[in-house]
mmCIF file with all atom_site columns, C-alpha atoms in Angstrom:
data_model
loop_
_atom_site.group_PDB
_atom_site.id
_atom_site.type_symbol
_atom_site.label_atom_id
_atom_site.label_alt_id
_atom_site.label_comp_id
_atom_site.label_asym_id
_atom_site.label_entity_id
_atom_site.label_seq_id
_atom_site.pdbx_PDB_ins_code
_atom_site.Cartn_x
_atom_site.Cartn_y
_atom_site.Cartn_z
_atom_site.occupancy
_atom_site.B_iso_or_equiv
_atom_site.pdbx_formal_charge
_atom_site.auth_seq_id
_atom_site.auth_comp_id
_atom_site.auth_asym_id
_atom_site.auth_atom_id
_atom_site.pdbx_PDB_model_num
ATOM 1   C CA . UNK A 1 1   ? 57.392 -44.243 22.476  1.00 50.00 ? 1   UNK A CA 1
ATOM 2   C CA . UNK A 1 2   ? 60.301 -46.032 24.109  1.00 57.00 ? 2   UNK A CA 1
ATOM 3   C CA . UNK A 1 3   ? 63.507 -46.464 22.298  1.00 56.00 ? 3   UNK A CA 1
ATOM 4   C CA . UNK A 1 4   ? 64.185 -50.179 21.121  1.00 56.00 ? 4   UNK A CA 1
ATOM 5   C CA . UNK A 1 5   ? 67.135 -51.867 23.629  1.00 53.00 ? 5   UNK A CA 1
ATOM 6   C CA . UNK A 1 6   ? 69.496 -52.584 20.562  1.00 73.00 ? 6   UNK A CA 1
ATOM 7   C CA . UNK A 1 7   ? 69.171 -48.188 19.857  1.00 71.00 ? 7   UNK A CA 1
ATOM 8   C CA . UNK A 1 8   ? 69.796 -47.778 23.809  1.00 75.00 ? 8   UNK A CA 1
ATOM 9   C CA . UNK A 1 9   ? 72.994 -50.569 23.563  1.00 80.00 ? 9   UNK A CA 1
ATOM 10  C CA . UNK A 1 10  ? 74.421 -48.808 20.440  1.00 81.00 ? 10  UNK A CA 1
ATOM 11  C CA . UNK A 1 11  ? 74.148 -45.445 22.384  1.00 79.00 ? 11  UNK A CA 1
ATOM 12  C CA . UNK A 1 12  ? 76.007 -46.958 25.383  1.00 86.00 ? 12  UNK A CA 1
ATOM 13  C CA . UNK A 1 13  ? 78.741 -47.791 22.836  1.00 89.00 ? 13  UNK A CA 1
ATOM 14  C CA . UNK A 1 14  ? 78.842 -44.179 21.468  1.00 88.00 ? 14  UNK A CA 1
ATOM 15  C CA . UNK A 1 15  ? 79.485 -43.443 24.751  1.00 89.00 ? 15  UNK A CA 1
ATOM 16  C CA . UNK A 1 16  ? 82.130 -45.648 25.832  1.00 92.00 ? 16  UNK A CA 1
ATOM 17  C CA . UNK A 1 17  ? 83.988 -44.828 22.296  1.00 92.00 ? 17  UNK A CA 1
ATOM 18  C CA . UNK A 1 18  ? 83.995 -41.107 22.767  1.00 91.00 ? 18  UNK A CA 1
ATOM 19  C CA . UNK A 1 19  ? 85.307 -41.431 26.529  1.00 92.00 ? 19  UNK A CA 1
ATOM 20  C CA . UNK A 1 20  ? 87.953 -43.733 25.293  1.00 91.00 ? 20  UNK A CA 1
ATOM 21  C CA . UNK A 1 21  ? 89.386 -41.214 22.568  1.00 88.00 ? 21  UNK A CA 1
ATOM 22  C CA . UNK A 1 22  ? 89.478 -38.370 24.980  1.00 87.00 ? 22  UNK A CA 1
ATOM 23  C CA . UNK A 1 23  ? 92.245 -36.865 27.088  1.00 85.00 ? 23  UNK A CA 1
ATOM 24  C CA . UNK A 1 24  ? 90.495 -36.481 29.736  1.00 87.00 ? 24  UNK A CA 1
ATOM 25  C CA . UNK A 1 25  ? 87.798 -38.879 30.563  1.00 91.00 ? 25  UNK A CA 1
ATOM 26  C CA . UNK A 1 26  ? 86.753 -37.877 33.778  1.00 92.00 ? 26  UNK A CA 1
ATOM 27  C CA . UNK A 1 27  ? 86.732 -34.132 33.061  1.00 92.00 ? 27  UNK A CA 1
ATOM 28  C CA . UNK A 1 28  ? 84.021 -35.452 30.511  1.00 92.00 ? 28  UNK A CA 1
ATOM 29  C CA . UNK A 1 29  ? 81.886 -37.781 32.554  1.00 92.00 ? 29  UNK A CA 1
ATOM 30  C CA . UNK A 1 30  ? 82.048 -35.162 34.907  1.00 94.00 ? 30  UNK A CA 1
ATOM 31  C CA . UNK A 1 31  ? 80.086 -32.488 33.058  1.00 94.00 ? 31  UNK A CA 1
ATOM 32  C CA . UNK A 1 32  ? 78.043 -35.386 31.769  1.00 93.00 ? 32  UNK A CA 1
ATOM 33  C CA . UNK A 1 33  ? 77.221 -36.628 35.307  1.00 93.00 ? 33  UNK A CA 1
ATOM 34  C CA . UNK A 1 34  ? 75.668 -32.745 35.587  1.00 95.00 ? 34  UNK A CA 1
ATOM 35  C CA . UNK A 1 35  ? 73.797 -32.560 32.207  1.00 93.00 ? 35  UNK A CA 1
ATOM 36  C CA . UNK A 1 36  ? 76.525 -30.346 31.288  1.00 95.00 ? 36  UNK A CA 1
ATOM 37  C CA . UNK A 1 37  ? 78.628 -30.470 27.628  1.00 96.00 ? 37  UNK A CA 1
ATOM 38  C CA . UNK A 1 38  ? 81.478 -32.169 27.992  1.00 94.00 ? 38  UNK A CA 1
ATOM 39  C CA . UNK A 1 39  ? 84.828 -31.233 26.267  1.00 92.00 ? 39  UNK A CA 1
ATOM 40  C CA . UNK A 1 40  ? 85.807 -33.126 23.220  1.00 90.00 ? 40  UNK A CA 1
ATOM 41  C CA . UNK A 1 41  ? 89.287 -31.728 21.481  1.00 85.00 ? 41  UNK A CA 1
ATOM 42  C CA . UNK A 1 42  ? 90.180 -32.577 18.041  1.00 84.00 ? 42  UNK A CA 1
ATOM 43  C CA . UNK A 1 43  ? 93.323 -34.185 18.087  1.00 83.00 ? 43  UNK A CA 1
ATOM 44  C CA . UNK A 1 44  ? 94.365 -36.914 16.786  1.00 86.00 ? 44  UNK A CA 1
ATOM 45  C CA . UNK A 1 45  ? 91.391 -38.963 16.698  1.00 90.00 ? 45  UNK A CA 1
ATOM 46  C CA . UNK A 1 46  ? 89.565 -36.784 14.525  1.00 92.00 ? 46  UNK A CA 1
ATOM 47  C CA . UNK A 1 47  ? 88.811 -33.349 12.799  1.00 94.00 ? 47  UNK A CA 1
ATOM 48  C CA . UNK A 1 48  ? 85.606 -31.187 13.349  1.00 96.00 ? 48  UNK A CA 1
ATOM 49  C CA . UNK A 1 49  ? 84.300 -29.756 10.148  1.00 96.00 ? 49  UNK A CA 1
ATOM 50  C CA . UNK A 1 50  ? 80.748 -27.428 11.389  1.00 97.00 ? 50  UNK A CA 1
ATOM 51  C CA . UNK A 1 51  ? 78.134 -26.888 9.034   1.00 97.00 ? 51  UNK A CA 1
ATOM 52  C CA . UNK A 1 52  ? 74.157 -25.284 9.462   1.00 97.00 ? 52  UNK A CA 1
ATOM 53  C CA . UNK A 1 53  ? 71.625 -27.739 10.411  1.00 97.00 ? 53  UNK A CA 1
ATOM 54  C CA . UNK A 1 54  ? 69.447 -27.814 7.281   1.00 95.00 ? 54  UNK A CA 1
ATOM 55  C CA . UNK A 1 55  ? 72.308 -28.183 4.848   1.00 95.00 ? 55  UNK A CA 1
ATOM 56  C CA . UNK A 1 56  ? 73.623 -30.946 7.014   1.00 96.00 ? 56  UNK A CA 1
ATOM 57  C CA . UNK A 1 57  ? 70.286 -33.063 7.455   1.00 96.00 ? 57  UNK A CA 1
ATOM 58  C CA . UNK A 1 58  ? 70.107 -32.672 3.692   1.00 95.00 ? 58  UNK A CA 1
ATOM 59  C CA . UNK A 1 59  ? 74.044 -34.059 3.031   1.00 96.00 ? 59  UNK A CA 1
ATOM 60  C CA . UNK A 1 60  ? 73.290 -37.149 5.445   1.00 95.00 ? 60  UNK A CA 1
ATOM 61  C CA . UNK A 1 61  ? 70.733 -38.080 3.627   1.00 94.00 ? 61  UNK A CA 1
ATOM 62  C CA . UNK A 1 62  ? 72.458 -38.091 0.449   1.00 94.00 ? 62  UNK A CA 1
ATOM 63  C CA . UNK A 1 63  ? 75.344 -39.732 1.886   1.00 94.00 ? 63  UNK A CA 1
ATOM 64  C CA . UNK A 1 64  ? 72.876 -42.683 3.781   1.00 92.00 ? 64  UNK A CA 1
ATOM 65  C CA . UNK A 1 65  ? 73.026 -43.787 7.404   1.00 86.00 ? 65  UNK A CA 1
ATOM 66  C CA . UNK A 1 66  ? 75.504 -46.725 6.994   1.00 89.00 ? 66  UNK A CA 1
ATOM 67  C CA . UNK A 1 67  ? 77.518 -43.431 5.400   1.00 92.00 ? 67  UNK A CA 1
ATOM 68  C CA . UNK A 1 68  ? 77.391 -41.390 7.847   1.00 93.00 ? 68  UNK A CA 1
ATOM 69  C CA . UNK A 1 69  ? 79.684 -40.706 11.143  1.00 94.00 ? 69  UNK A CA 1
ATOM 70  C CA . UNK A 1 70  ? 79.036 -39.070 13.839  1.00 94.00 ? 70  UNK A CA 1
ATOM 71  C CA . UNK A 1 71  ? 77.218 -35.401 13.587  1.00 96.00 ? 71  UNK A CA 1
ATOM 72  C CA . UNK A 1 72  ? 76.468 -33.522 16.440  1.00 97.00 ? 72  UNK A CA 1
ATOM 73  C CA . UNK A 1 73  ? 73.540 -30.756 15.903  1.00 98.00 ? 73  UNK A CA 1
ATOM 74  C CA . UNK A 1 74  ? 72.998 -27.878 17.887  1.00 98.00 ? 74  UNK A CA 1
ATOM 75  C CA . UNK A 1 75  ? 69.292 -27.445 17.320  1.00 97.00 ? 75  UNK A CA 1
ATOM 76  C CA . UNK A 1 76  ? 68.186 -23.688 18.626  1.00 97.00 ? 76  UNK A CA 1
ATOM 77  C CA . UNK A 1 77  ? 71.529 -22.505 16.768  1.00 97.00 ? 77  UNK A CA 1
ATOM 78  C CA . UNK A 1 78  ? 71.073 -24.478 13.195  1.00 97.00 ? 78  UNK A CA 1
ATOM 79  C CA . UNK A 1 79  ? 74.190 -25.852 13.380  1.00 98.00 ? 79  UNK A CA 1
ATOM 80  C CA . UNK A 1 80  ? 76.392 -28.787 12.992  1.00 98.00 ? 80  UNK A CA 1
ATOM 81  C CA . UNK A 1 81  ? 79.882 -30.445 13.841  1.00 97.00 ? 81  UNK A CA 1
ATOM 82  C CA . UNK A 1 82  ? 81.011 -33.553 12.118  1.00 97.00 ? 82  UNK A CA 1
ATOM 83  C CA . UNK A 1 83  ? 83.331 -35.710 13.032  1.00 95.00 ? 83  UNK A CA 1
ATOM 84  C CA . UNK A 1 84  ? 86.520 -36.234 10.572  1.00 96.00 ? 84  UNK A CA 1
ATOM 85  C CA . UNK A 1 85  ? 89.307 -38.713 10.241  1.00 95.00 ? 85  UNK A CA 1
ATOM 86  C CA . UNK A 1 86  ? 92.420 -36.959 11.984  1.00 93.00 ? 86  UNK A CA 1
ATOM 87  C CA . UNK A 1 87  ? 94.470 -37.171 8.613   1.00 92.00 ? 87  UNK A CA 1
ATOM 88  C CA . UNK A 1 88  ? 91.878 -34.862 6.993   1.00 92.00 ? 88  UNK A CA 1
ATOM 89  C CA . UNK A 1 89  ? 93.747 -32.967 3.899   1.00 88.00 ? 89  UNK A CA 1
ATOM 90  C CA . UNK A 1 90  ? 92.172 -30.414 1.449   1.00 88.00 ? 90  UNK A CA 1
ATOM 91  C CA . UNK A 1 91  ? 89.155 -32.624 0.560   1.00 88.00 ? 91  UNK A CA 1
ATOM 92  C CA . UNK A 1 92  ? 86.643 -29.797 2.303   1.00 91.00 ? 92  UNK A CA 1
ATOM 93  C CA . UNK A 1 93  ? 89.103 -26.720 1.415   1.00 87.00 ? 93  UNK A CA 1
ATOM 94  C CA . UNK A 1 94  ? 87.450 -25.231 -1.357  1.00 87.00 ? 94  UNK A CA 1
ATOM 95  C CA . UNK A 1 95  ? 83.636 -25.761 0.264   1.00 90.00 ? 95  UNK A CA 1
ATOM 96  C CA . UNK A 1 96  ? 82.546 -22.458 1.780   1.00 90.00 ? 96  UNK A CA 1
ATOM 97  C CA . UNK A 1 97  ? 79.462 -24.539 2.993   1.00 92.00 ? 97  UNK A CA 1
ATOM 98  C CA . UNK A 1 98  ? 81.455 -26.109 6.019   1.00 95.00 ? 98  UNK A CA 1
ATOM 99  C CA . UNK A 1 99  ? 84.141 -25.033 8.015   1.00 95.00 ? 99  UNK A CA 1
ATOM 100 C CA . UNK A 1 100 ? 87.384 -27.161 9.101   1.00 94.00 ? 100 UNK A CA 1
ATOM 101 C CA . UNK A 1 101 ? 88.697 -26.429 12.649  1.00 94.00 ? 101 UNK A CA 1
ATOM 102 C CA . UNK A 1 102 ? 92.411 -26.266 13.547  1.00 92.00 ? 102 UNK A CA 1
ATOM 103 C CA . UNK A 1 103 ? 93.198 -29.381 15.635  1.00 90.00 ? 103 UNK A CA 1
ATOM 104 C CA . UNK A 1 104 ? 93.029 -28.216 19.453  1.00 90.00 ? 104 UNK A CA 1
ATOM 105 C CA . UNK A 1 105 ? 89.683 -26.587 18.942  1.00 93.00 ? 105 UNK A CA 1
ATOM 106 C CA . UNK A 1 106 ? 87.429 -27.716 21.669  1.00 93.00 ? 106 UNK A CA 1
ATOM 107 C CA . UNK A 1 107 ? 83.746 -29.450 20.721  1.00 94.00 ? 107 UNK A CA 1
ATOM 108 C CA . UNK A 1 108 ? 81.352 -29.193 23.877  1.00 95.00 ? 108 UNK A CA 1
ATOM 109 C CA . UNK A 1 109 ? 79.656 -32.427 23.478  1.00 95.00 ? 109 UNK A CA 1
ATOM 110 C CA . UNK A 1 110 ? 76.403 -34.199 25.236  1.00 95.00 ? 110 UNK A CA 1
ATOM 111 C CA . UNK A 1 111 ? 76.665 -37.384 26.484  1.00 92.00 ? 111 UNK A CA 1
ATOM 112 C CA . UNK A 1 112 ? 75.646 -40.040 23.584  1.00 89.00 ? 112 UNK A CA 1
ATOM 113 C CA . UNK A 1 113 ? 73.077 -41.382 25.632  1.00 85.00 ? 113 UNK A CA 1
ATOM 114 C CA . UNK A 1 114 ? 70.522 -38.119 25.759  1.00 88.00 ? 114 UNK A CA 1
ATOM 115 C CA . UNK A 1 115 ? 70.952 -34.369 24.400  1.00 92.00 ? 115 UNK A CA 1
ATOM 116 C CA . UNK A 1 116 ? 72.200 -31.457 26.400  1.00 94.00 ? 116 UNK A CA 1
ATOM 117 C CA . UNK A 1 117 ? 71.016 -27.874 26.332  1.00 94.00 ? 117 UNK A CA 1
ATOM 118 C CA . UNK A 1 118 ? 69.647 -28.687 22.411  1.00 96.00 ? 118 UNK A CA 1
ATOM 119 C CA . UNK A 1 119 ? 72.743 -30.123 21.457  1.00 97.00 ? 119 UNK A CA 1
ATOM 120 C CA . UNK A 1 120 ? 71.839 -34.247 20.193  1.00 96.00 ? 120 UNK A CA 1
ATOM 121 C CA . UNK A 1 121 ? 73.867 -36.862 18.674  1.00 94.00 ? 121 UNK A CA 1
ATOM 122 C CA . UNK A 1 122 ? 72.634 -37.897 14.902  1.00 92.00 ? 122 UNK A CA 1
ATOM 123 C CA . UNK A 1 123 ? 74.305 -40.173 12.543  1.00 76.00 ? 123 UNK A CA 1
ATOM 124 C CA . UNK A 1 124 ? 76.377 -43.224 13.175  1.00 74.00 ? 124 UNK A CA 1
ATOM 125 C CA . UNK A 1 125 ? 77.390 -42.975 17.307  1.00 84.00 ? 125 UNK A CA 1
ATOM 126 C CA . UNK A 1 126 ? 77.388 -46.207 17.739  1.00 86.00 ? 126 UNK A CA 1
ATOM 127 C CA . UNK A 1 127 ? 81.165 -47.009 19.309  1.00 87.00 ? 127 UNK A CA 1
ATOM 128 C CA . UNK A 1 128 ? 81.878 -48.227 15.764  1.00 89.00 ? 128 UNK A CA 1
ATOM 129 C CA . UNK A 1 129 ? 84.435 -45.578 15.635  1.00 89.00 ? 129 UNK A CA 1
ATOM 130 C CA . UNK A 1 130 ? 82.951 -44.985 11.667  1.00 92.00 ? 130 UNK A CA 1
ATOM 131 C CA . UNK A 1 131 ? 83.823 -41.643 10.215  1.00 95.00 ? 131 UNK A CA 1
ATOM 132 C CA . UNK A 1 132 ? 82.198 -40.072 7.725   1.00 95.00 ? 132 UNK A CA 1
ATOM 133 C CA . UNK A 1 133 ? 84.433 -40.141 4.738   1.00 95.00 ? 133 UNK A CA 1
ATOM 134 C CA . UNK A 1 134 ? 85.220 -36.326 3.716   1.00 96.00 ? 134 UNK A CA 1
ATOM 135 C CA . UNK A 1 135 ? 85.050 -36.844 0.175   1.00 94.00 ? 135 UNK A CA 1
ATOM 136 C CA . UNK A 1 136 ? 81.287 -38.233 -0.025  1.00 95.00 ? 136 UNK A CA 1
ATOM 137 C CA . UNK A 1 137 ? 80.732 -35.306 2.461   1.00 96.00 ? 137 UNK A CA 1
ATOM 138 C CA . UNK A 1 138 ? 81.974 -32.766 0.299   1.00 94.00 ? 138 UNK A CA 1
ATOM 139 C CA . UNK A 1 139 ? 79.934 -34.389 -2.604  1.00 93.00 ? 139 UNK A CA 1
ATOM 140 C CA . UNK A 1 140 ? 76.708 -34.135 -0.343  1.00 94.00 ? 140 UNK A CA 1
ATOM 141 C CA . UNK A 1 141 ? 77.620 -30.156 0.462   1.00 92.00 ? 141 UNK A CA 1
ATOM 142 C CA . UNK A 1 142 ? 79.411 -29.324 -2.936  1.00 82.00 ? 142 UNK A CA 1
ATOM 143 C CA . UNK A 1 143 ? 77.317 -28.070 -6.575  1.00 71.00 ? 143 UNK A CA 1
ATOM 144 C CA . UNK A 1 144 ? 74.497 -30.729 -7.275  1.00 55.00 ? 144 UNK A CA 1
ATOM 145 C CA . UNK A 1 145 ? 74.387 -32.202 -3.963  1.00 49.00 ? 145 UNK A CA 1
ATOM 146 C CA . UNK A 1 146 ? 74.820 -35.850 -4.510  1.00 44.00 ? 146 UNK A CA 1
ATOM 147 C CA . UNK A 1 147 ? 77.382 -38.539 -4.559  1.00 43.00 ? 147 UNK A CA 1
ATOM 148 C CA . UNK A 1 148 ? 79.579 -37.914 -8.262  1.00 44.00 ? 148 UNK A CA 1
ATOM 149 C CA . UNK A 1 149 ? 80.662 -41.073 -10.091 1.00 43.00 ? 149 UNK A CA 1
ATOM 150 C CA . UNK A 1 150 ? 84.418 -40.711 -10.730 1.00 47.00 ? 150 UNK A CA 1
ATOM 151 C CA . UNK A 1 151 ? 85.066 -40.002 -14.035 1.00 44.00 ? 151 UNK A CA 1
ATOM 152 C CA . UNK A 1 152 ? 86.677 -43.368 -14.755 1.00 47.00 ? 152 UNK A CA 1
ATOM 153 C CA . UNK A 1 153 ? 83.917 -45.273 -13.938 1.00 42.00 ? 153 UNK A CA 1
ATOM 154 C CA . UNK A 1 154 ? 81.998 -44.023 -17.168 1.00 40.00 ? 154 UNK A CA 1
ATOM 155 C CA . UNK A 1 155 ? 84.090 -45.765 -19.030 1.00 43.00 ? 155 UNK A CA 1
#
């Protein structure tokens, strides 16, 4: 089954967005041109928070794929790294479900446009340069599992 042109575009896109936030763009395309992961630091263009696979698949579908950022998953080791907003604060702290990396820690990445050694691209990679918002993320992974209506909202 062949993957619609608009998908392929949108992956190109990806692509181009995480080459432009890196520090080292050719260090990247690089590995990439070798089907190797690529280095991706956090800095200030975003946070990783790393979750397992399952409980991750499960909180993106909670949160909905017009939700959702980019999420890389490492598939033979059940795990998963989402991308963050750079001014993350203590929305995640008291989840033991994920864990928040210091900025500088390095995320070896596939290129957007096909998976690496297991490691694929899910969730929004589209060069939008969407995020997923840590507070519907820690709803998805917290008690109950879903989206919580603020309190003021019921009235």
């Amino acid at each position: 089954m062949a993957i619609p042109p608009t998908r392929v575009a949108q992956r190109e896109a990806g692509q181009e967005w995480l080459l432009s936030h890196s520090d080292h763009p050719a260090d990247l395309l690089a590995a990439w041109d070798v089907d190797t992961l690529g280095p991706l630091a956090t800095d200030r263009h975003w946070r990783v928070g790393e979750a397992p696979l399952a409980l991750s698949m499960d909180a993106m579908t909670r949160i909905g794929s017009r939700r959702c950022g980019p999420v890389l998953a490492d598939v033979p080791n059940l795990v998963t790294w989402w991308l963050l907003p750079p001014d993350l604060g203590d929305e995640l702290a008291d989840l033991r479900q994920i864990t928040i990396h210091p900025i500088g820690w390095e995320l070896r990445a596939p290129a957007a446009v096909h998976p690496i050694r297991g490691r694929v691209w899910l969730g929004t990679l589209d060069g939008s340069g969407q995020l997923t918002d840590p507070v519907l993320l820690g709803a998805a992974l917290g008690p109950g599992g879903g989206p919580r209506i603020p309190a003021e909202a019921l009235g």
